[in-house]
mmCIF file of C-alpha atoms in Angstrom:
data_model
loop_
_atom_site.group_PDB
_atom_site.id
_atom_site.type_symbol
_atom_site.label_atom_id
_atom_site.label_comp_id
_atom_site.label_asym_id
_atom_site.label_seq_id
_atom_site.Cartn_x
_atom_site.Cartn_y
_atom_site.Cartn_z
ATOM 1 C CA SER A 1 14.915 -4.854 13.149
ATOM 2 C CA GLN A 2 14.091 -3.634 9.691
ATOM 3 C CA THR A 3 13.176 -0.002 9.167
ATOM 4 C CA ILE A 4 12.398 2.071 6.122
ATOM 5 C CA HIS A 5 13.088 5.779 5.832
ATOM 6 C CA GLN A 6 11.548 8.114 3.322
ATOM 7 C CA TRP A 7 12.055 11.829 2.830
ATOM 8 C CA PRO A 8 11.047 14.571 2.546
ATOM 9 C CA ALA A 9 7.663 14.315 4.264
ATOM 10 C CA THR A 10 6.121 17.154 2.275
ATOM 11 C CA LEU A 11 7.170 18.943 -0.857
ATOM 12 C CA VAL A 12 5.721 21.791 -2.909
ATOM 13 C CA GLN A 13 7.267 22.130 -6.338
ATOM 14 C CA PRO A 14 6.431 24.283 -9.374
ATOM 15 C CA VAL A 15 5.422 22.718 -12.665
ATOM 16 C CA GLY A 16 8.470 21.919 -14.764
ATOM 17 C CA SER A 17 10.854 21.589 -11.836
ATOM 18 C CA PRO A 18 12.816 18.386 -11.116
ATOM 19 C CA LEU A 19 12.025 15.876 -8.384
ATOM 20 C CA SER A 20 14.047 13.534 -6.240
ATOM 21 C CA LEU A 21 12.510 11.430 -3.478
ATOM 22 C CA GLU A 22 14.705 9.076 -1.525
ATOM 23 C CA CYS A 23 13.988 5.865 0.319
ATOM 24 C CA THR A 24 16.416 3.780 2.342
ATOM 25 C CA VAL A 25 15.982 0.488 4.143
ATOM 26 C CA GLU A 26 17.915 -0.708 7.173
ATOM 27 C CA GLY A 27 18.249 -4.110 8.763
ATOM 28 C CA THR A 28 17.874 -6.225 5.643
ATOM 29 C CA SER A 29 19.843 -7.015 2.535
ATOM 30 C CA ASN A 30 18.749 -7.341 -1.069
ATOM 31 C CA PRO A 31 15.201 -6.192 -0.367
ATOM 32 C CA ASN A 32 12.519 -5.917 -3.033
ATOM 33 C CA LEU A 33 11.637 -2.225 -3.107
ATOM 34 C CA TYR A 34 8.578 -0.482 -4.463
ATOM 35 C CA TRP A 35 7.336 3.038 -5.205
ATOM 36 C CA TYR A 36 3.587 3.630 -4.959
ATOM 37 C CA ARG A 37 1.498 6.718 -5.568
ATOM 38 C CA GLN A 38 -1.827 7.451 -3.951
ATOM 39 C CA ALA A 39 -3.902 10.142 -5.621
ATOM 40 C CA ALA A 40 -6.659 11.775 -3.580
ATOM 41 C CA GLY A 41 -9.562 9.396 -3.057
ATOM 42 C CA ARG A 42 -7.833 6.515 -4.784
ATOM 43 C CA GLY A 43 -5.992 3.369 -3.883
ATOM 44 C CA LEU A 44 -2.284 2.779 -4.175
ATOM 45 C CA GLN A 45 -0.875 2.579 -7.665
ATOM 46 C CA LEU A 46 2.388 0.745 -8.241
ATOM 47 C CA LEU A 47 4.880 2.918 -10.108
ATOM 48 C CA PHE A 48 8.176 1.026 -9.959
ATOM 49 C CA TYR A 49 9.671 -2.010 -8.328
ATOM 50 C CA SER A 50 13.240 -3.188 -7.969
ATOM 51 C CA VAL A 51 14.623 -6.606 -7.112
ATOM 52 C CA GLY A 52 18.258 -5.478 -6.943
ATOM 53 C CA ILE A 53 20.850 -2.809 -7.685
ATOM 54 C CA GLY A 54 20.292 -1.263 -11.078
ATOM 55 C CA GLN A 55 17.190 -3.399 -11.719
ATOM 56 C CA ILE A 56 14.092 -1.291 -12.213
ATOM 57 C CA SER A 57 10.743 -2.271 -13.635
ATOM 58 C CA SER A 58 8.079 0.265 -14.506
ATOM 59 C CA GLU A 59 4.428 -0.540 -14.128
ATOM 60 C CA VAL A 60 2.882 2.662 -15.466
ATOM 61 C CA PRO A 61 4.245 4.880 -18.262
ATOM 62 C CA GLN A 62 4.770 8.423 -17.018
ATOM 63 C CA ASN A 63 7.329 11.172 -16.715
ATOM 64 C CA LEU A 64 8.778 9.642 -13.553
ATOM 65 C CA SER A 65 11.815 7.409 -13.291
ATOM 66 C CA ALA A 66 13.415 5.352 -10.558
ATOM 67 C CA SER A 67 16.937 4.296 -9.748
ATOM 68 C CA ARG A 68 18.569 1.941 -7.292
ATOM 69 C CA PRO A 69 22.186 2.990 -6.928
ATOM 70 C CA GLN A 70 22.747 0.934 -3.764
ATOM 71 C CA ASP A 71 21.208 -2.220 -2.333
ATOM 72 C CA ARG A 72 19.162 -0.377 0.260
ATOM 73 C CA GLN A 73 18.487 2.878 -1.588
ATOM 74 C CA PHE A 74 15.624 3.567 -3.976
ATOM 75 C CA ILE A 75 15.139 6.946 -5.624
ATOM 76 C CA LEU A 76 12.145 8.351 -7.475
ATOM 77 C CA SER A 77 12.892 11.173 -9.906
ATOM 78 C CA SER A 78 11.439 13.422 -12.517
ATOM 79 C CA LYS A 79 13.107 15.886 -14.849
ATOM 80 C CA LYS A 80 10.002 18.059 -15.229
ATOM 81 C CA LEU A 81 7.016 17.760 -12.911
ATOM 82 C CA LEU A 82 3.435 17.964 -14.141
ATOM 83 C CA LEU A 83 0.391 19.084 -12.169
ATOM 84 C CA SER A 84 -0.877 15.504 -12.375
ATOM 85 C CA ASP A 85 2.176 14.293 -10.467
ATOM 86 C CA SER A 86 0.686 15.657 -7.251
ATOM 87 C CA GLY A 87 -0.084 12.938 -4.762
ATOM 88 C CA PHE A 88 1.124 10.897 -1.850
ATOM 89 C CA TYR A 89 4.193 8.805 -2.666
ATOM 90 C CA LEU A 90 5.041 5.747 -0.653
ATOM 91 C CA CYS A 91 8.134 3.603 -0.682
ATOM 92 C CA ALA A 92 7.712 0.015 0.449
ATOM 93 C CA TRP A 93 9.711 -3.144 0.870
ATOM 94 C CA ARG A 94 8.531 -6.680 0.955
ATOM 95 C CA SER A 95 9.112 -8.807 4.017
ATOM 96 C CA ASP A 96 9.834 -12.500 3.687
ATOM 97 C CA ARG A 97 8.367 -13.094 7.124
ATOM 98 C CA GLY A 98 4.804 -13.151 5.940
ATOM 99 C CA TYR A 99 3.921 -9.646 7.045
ATOM 100 C CA GLY A 100 3.343 -8.358 3.571
ATOM 101 C CA TYR A 101 4.704 -4.981 2.718
ATOM 102 C CA THR A 102 6.221 -2.386 5.021
ATOM 103 C CA PHE A 103 5.731 1.223 4.000
ATOM 104 C CA GLY A 104 7.767 4.343 4.565
ATOM 105 C CA SER A 105 6.077 7.354 6.091
ATOM 106 C CA GLY A 106 5.313 8.823 2.673
ATOM 107 C CA THR A 107 5.921 12.096 0.846
ATOM 108 C CA ARG A 108 3.057 14.413 0.066
ATOM 109 C CA LEU A 109 3.942 16.157 -3.190
ATOM 110 C CA THR A 110 2.016 19.186 -4.402
ATOM 111 C CA VAL A 111 2.871 20.511 -7.827
ATOM 112 C CA VAL A 112 1.778 24.111 -8.303
ATOM 113 C CA GLU B 1 -5.669 -6.923 -15.611
ATOM 114 C CA ASP B 2 -5.707 -7.560 -11.868
ATOM 115 C CA LYS B 3 -8.537 -5.834 -10.064
ATOM 116 C CA VAL B 4 -9.468 -5.210 -6.425
ATOM 117 C CA VAL B 5 -12.797 -3.634 -5.503
ATOM 118 C CA GLN B 6 -13.636 -2.470 -2.024
ATOM 119 C CA SER B 7 -17.033 -1.547 -0.653
ATOM 120 C CA PRO B 8 -18.420 0.604 0.674
ATOM 121 C CA LEU B 9 -16.241 3.524 -0.385
ATOM 122 C CA SER B 10 -17.049 5.331 2.839
ATOM 123 C CA LEU B 11 -18.909 4.616 6.020
ATOM 124 C CA VAL B 12 -19.964 6.622 9.068
ATOM 125 C CA VAL B 13 -20.894 4.748 12.241
ATOM 126 C CA HIS B 14 -21.334 5.457 15.931
ATOM 127 C CA GLU B 15 -18.994 4.203 18.590
ATOM 128 C CA GLY B 16 -19.905 0.697 19.622
ATOM 129 C CA ASP B 17 -21.280 -0.313 16.239
ATOM 130 C CA THR B 18 -19.973 -3.308 14.313
ATOM 131 C CA VAL B 19 -18.823 -2.784 10.749
ATOM 132 C CA THR B 20 -18.034 -5.114 7.877
ATOM 133 C CA LEU B 21 -15.771 -4.014 5.061
ATOM 134 C CA ASN B 22 -15.717 -5.913 1.801
ATOM 135 C CA CYS B 23 -13.004 -6.685 -0.706
ATOM 136 C CA SER B 24 -13.493 -8.627 -3.933
ATOM 137 C CA TYR B 25 -10.743 -9.397 -6.383
ATOM 138 C CA GLU B 26 -9.701 -10.802 -9.726
ATOM 139 C CA VAL B 27 -6.019 -11.594 -9.891
ATOM 140 C CA THR B 28 -3.724 -13.885 -11.798
ATOM 141 C CA ASN B 29 -1.898 -16.467 -9.686
ATOM 142 C CA PHE B 30 -3.335 -15.426 -6.338
ATOM 143 C CA ARG B 31 -0.855 -15.671 -3.478
ATOM 144 C CA SER B 32 -2.316 -13.715 -0.595
ATOM 145 C CA LEU B 33 -4.659 -10.931 0.459
ATOM 146 C CA LEU B 34 -3.551 -8.145 2.760
ATOM 147 C CA TRP B 35 -5.484 -5.670 4.877
ATOM 148 C CA TYR B 36 -3.981 -2.341 5.908
ATOM 149 C CA LYS B 37 -5.121 0.557 8.049
ATOM 150 C CA GLN B 38 -4.123 3.999 6.843
ATOM 151 C CA GLU B 39 -4.565 6.947 9.143
ATOM 152 C CA LYS B 40 -2.652 10.083 8.295
ATOM 153 C CA LYS B 41 0.375 8.702 6.557
ATOM 154 C CA ALA B 42 1.641 5.261 5.658
ATOM 155 C CA PRO B 43 -0.550 2.158 5.763
ATOM 156 C CA THR B 44 0.066 -0.178 8.663
ATOM 157 C CA PHE B 45 -0.293 -3.913 8.294
ATOM 158 C CA LEU B 46 -3.328 -5.658 9.786
ATOM 159 C CA PHE B 47 -3.679 -9.142 8.325
ATOM 160 C CA MET B 48 -2.374 -11.436 5.643
ATOM 161 C CA LEU B 49 -4.728 -14.152 4.434
ATOM 162 C CA THR B 50 -3.728 -17.049 2.262
ATOM 163 C CA SER B 51 -6.197 -19.829 3.041
ATOM 164 C CA SER B 52 -9.956 -19.897 2.698
ATOM 165 C CA GLY B 53 -12.160 -20.131 5.745
ATOM 166 C CA ILE B 54 -9.515 -19.472 8.372
ATOM 167 C CA GLU B 55 -10.325 -16.401 10.412
ATOM 168 C CA LYS B 56 -7.521 -14.110 11.450
ATOM 169 C CA LYS B 57 -8.222 -12.149 14.610
ATOM 170 C CA SER B 58 -6.540 -9.301 16.418
ATOM 171 C CA GLY B 59 -8.485 -7.748 19.256
ATOM 172 C CA ARG B 60 -11.704 -6.301 17.869
ATOM 173 C CA LEU B 61 -10.628 -6.851 14.268
ATOM 174 C CA SER B 62 -11.072 -10.050 12.339
ATOM 175 C CA SER B 63 -10.864 -11.070 8.723
ATOM 176 C CA ILE B 64 -11.650 -14.061 6.587
ATOM 177 C CA LEU B 65 -10.960 -15.053 2.995
ATOM 178 C CA ASP B 66 -13.122 -16.943 0.509
ATOM 179 C CA LYS B 67 -10.927 -18.055 -2.382
ATOM 180 C CA LYS B 68 -13.802 -19.714 -4.195
ATOM 181 C CA GLU B 69 -15.958 -16.586 -4.305
ATOM 182 C CA LEU B 70 -12.874 -14.311 -4.509
ATOM 183 C CA PHE B 71 -13.550 -12.001 -1.625
ATOM 184 C CA SER B 72 -12.560 -11.112 1.884
ATOM 185 C CA ILE B 73 -14.243 -9.255 4.703
ATOM 186 C CA LEU B 74 -12.803 -7.230 7.543
ATOM 187 C CA ASN B 75 -14.941 -6.996 10.660
ATOM 188 C CA ILE B 76 -14.533 -4.447 13.414
ATOM 189 C CA THR B 77 -16.638 -4.918 16.528
ATOM 190 C CA ALA B 78 -17.368 -2.344 19.241
ATOM 191 C CA THR B 79 -15.883 0.423 17.071
ATOM 192 C CA GLN B 80 -13.972 3.281 18.663
ATOM 193 C CA THR B 81 -13.074 6.739 17.333
ATOM 194 C CA GLY B 82 -9.510 5.500 16.964
ATOM 195 C CA ASP B 83 -10.720 3.077 14.300
ATOM 196 C CA SER B 84 -11.408 6.013 11.988
ATOM 197 C CA ALA B 85 -9.125 5.507 9.009
ATOM 198 C CA ILE B 86 -8.957 4.304 5.441
ATOM 199 C CA TYR B 87 -8.855 0.518 5.265
ATOM 200 C CA LEU B 88 -7.002 -0.819 2.262
ATOM 201 C CA CYS B 89 -7.271 -4.262 0.776
ATOM 202 C CA ALA B 90 -4.427 -5.512 -1.393
ATOM 203 C CA VAL B 91 -4.059 -8.732 -3.335
ATOM 204 C CA VAL B 92 -0.721 -10.292 -4.112
ATOM 205 C CA GLY B 93 -0.404 -12.217 -7.348
ATOM 206 C CA GLY B 94 2.374 -13.298 -9.627
ATOM 207 C CA SER B 95 4.686 -16.248 -9.998
ATOM 208 C CA GLY B 96 8.277 -17.097 -9.339
ATOM 209 C CA GLY B 97 10.256 -14.457 -7.488
ATOM 210 C CA TYR B 98 8.055 -11.590 -8.581
ATOM 211 C CA GLN B 99 5.001 -10.581 -6.616
ATOM 212 C CA LYS B 100 2.610 -7.980 -7.949
ATOM 213 C CA VAL B 101 0.444 -6.171 -5.429
ATOM 214 C CA THR B 102 -2.812 -4.562 -6.466
ATOM 215 C CA PHE B 103 -4.540 -2.250 -4.025
ATOM 216 C CA GLY B 104 -8.198 -1.393 -3.817
ATOM 217 C CA THR B 105 -9.330 2.222 -3.498
ATOM 218 C CA GLY B 106 -9.976 1.743 0.189
ATOM 219 C CA THR B 107 -12.947 2.169 2.509
ATOM 220 C CA LYS B 108 -12.973 5.372 4.530
ATOM 221 C CA LEU B 109 -14.398 4.645 7.961
ATOM 222 C CA GLN B 110 -15.447 7.427 10.301
ATOM 223 C CA VAL B 111 -16.480 6.527 13.832
ATOM 224 C CA ILE B 112 -18.327 9.281 15.640
ATOM 225 C CA PRO B 113 -18.780 9.467 19.416
#
C-alpha cells in the first residue's frame, strides 16, 4: 500500500535561518507530488508541484524553493526564513485510483 | 483565477443535529470536487464527486454535486462530537496530465454534547 512520510512534525526556527522539510512516498512510482501551506484560519495554498525527478513548478512566488532529487522524495527549502513563512506545511501525492490526494502528517513551522 | 468558497466559515451545533456545509466554485476545466476532514493534522479524504446529481454516502455523511450551479453540499446527520473538525472542499481543474487543486478556506464545525 502507498504511504507518505513527512518530517519533522514541528519546527521552531529563527528569522533568517534556513529550512529543509522532507517528504517521501512509498509503494508507488513516479508520483505527482505537491507542497501545500495552510496559514491559520485559511485554506490550503499550493506552493509547488512536481511530476518527476528534477521537475518543479512553482505556483506562488516566495522565498521558498523545492527540489525532487529522487522519484519518491520531495524537499521544501528556504535559505532565509521570514516571519510570514510560519504555517502548517503539507506534502501530498495524487492517487490514480480516484481517491484524490493523500496528505502527509504535516509540519507545523513557527518562525520566531 | 480558480476560486472555491465555503460557507459557513464556522458552525457550532449540538450532538444529534444535522448540518449542511456548502462549497461553491469557479474553476477552469473542472474535473472533480473533493471533500476532506481535517482534525489535528493532515486532511483525510471523504468523497470525490465528478457527476452532477449522484449522491455519495458514507455512514452519516453524504455529498452531492451540482455542476450546472457550480456547488456541492456535504451533509452530516445525527452529528457526534467526533465530527468536530475543519471540513475542506477542493476542486480539481486543469487539462492533460496536469491537475490543479484549489482548496476552500474550510468550514470549522464544532459539535457540543
